[in-house]
Coordinates of C-alpha atoms in Angstrom, one line a residue:
X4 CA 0.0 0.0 0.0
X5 CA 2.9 2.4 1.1
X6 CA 5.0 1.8 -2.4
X7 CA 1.4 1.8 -4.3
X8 CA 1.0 5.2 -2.6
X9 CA 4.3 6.8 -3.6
X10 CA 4.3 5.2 -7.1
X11 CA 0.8 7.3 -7.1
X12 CA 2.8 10.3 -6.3
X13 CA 5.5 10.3 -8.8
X14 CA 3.5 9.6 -12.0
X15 CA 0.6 12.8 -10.7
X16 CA 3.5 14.9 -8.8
X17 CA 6.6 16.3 -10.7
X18 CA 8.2 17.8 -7.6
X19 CA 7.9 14.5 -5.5
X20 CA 10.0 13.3 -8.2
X21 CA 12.8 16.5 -7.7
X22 CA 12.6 16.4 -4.2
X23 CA 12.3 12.5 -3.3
X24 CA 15.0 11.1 -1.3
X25 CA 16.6 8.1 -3.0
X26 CA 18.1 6.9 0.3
X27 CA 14.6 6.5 1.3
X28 CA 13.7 3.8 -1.2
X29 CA 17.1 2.1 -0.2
X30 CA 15.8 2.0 3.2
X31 CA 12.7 0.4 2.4
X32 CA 14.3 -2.2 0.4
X33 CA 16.6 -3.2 2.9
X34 CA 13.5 -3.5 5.6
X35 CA 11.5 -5.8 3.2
X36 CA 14.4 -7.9 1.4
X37 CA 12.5 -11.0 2.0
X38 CA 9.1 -10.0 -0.1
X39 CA 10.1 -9.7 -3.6
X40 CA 6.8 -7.4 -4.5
X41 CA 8.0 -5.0 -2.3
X42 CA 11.7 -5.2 -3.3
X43 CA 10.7 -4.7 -7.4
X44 CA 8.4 -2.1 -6.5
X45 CA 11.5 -0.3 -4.9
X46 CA 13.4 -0.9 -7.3
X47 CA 11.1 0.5 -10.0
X48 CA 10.3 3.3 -8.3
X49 CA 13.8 4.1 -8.4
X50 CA 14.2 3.6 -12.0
X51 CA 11.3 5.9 -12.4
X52 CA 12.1 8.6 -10.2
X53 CA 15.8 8.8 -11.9
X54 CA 14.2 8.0 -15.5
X55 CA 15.8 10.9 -17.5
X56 CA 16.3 13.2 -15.0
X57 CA 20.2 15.7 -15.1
X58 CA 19.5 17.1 -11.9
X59 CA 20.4 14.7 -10.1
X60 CA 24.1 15.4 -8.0
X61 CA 26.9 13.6 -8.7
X62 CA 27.3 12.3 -5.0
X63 CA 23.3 11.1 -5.3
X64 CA 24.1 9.7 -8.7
X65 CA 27.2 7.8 -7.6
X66 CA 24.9 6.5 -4.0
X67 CA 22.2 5.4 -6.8
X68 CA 25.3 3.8 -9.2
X69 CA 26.7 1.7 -5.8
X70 CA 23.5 0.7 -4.3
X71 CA 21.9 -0.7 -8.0
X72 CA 25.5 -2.5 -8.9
X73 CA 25.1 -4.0 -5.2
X74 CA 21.8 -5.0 -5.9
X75 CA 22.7 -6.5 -9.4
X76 CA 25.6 -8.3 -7.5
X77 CA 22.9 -9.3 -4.9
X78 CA 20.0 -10.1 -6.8
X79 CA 21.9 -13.2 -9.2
X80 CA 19.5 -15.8 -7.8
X81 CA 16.1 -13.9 -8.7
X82 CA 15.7 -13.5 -12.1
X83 CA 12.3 -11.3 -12.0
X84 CA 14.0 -9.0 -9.3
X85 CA 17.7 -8.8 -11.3
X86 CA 15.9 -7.7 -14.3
X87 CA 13.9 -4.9 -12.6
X88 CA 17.7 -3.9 -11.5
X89 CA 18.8 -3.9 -14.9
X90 CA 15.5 -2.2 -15.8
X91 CA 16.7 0.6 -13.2
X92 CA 19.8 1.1 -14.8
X93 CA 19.0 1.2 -17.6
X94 CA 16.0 4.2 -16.9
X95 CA 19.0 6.2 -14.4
X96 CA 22.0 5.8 -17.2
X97 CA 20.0 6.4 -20.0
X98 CA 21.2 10.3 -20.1
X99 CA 24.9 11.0 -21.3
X100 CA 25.2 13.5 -18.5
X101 CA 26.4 10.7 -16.1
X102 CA 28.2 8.5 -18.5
X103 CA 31.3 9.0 -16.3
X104 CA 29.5 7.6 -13.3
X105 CA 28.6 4.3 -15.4
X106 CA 31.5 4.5 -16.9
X107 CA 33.7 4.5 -13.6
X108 CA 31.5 1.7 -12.3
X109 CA 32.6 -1.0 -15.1
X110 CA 29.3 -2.2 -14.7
X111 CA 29.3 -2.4 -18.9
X112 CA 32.4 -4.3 -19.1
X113 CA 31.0 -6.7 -16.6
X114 CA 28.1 -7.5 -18.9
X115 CA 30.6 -7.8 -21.8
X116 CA 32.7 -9.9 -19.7
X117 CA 30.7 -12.2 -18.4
X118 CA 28.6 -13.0 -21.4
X119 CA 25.8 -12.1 -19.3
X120 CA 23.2 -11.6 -21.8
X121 CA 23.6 -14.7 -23.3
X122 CA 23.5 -16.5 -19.7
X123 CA 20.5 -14.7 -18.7
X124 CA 18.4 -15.6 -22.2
X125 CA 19.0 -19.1 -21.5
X126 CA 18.4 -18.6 -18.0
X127 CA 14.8 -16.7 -18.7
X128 CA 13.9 -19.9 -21.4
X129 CA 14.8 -22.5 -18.5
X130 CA 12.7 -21.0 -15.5
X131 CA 9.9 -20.1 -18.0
X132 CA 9.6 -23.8 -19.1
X133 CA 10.1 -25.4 -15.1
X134 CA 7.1 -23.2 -14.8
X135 CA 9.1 -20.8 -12.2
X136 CA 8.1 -17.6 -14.1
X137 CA 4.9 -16.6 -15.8
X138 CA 4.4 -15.3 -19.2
X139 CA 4.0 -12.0 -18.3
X140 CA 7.8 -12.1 -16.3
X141 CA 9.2 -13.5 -19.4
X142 CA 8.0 -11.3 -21.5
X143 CA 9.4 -8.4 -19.3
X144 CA 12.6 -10.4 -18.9
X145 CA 12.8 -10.8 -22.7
X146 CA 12.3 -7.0 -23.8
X147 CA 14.5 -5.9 -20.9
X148 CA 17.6 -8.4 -22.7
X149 CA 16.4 -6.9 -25.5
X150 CA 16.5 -3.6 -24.7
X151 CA 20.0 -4.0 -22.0
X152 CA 22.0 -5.1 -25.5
X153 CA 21.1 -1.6 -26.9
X154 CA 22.1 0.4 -23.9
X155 CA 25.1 -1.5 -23.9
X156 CA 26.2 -1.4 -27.7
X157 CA 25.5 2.4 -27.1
X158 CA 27.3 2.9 -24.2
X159 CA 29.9 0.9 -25.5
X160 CA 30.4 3.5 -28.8
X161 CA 30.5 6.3 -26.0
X162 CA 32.6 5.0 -24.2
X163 CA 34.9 4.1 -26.9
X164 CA 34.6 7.8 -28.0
X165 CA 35.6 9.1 -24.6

C-alpha cells in the first residue's frame, strides 16, 4: 500500500520526483528484502524517479550507481527482481550526462565480460519452461535483454569515443 501510494505520487507529482530522497527507497528495500513485490516495486520506483532526470548530484548519482550495482551483484538468484535492477539502470543511465559515473562503475564491461546476456536468455527460457516464471515475467525479462543489449552497444560506442 505504502510503495502503491508513492508510485501514485511520482506519475501525478513532478516535484515528488525533484525532491524525493533516494536513500529513502534504499531503506525500504533493505527493511522488506524477503518479499520480492515489495523489493521490485522499490526498485522500480527508483528507476522511475531517476528516469531521464540531469539534476540529479553527482554524490546522489554515484549512491544510486553503488546501491543498483550491489543490488545486481545481490539479486543473481532472482531473475524477476535482477531484471527490474537492470530495468533501473538502464531508466538512471539512459542520459549521457552521467556516463562518467557508469563508466567509472565497469558495470558495462562486466556485462561484456561475463557474457551475461547470453546467460541470462538461456536462464529466462529455463525457468519459463520449469514453470518458475509466468508469461508476463518472461515477456518483461525478454524486452528488458532486448532492450539492455542496446544500452550496452550504445554505451559501448561512447565509451569508446571518450
Amino acid at each position: 500500500l505504502l510503495l502503491s501510494s508513492l508510485r501514485e505520487m511520482i506519475d501525478y507529482e513532478s516535484s515528488f520526483k525533484k525532491d524525493c530522497n533516494i536513500t529513502v527507497l534504499f531503506e525500504i528495500y533493505k527493511m522488506f528484502k524477503d518479499n520480492q513485490n515489495i523489493k521490485i516495486s522499490t526498485i522500480s520506483l527508483i528507476g522511475k524517479i531517476c528516469h531521464a532526470r540531469t539534476d540529479i548530484k553527482p554524490s546522489d548519482n554515484e549512491l544510486i550507481c553503488n546501491y543498483l550495482m550491489e543490488l545486481f551483484q545481490y539479486e543473481q538468484s532472482d531473475i524477476e527482481v535482477l531484471c527490474h535492477v537492470l530495468n533501473a539502470i538502464i531508466d538512471v543511465y539512459s542520459v549521457d550526462e552521467y556516463n562518467d559515473i557508469l563508466f567509472k562503475s565497469k558495470f558495462i564491461e562486466i556485462l561484456i565480460n561475463g557474457n551475461f546476456i547470453n546467460n541470462l536468455s538461456n536462464q529466462i527460457k529455463t525457468l519459463y519452461s520449469q514453470k518458475v516464471i509466468n508469461a508476463e515475467v518472461k515477456q518483461f525479462c525478454k524486452d528488458l535483454t532486448t532492450n539492455l543489449k542496446a544500452f550496452i552497444s550504445y554505451k559501448q560506442k561512447i565509451f569508446k569515443n571518450n
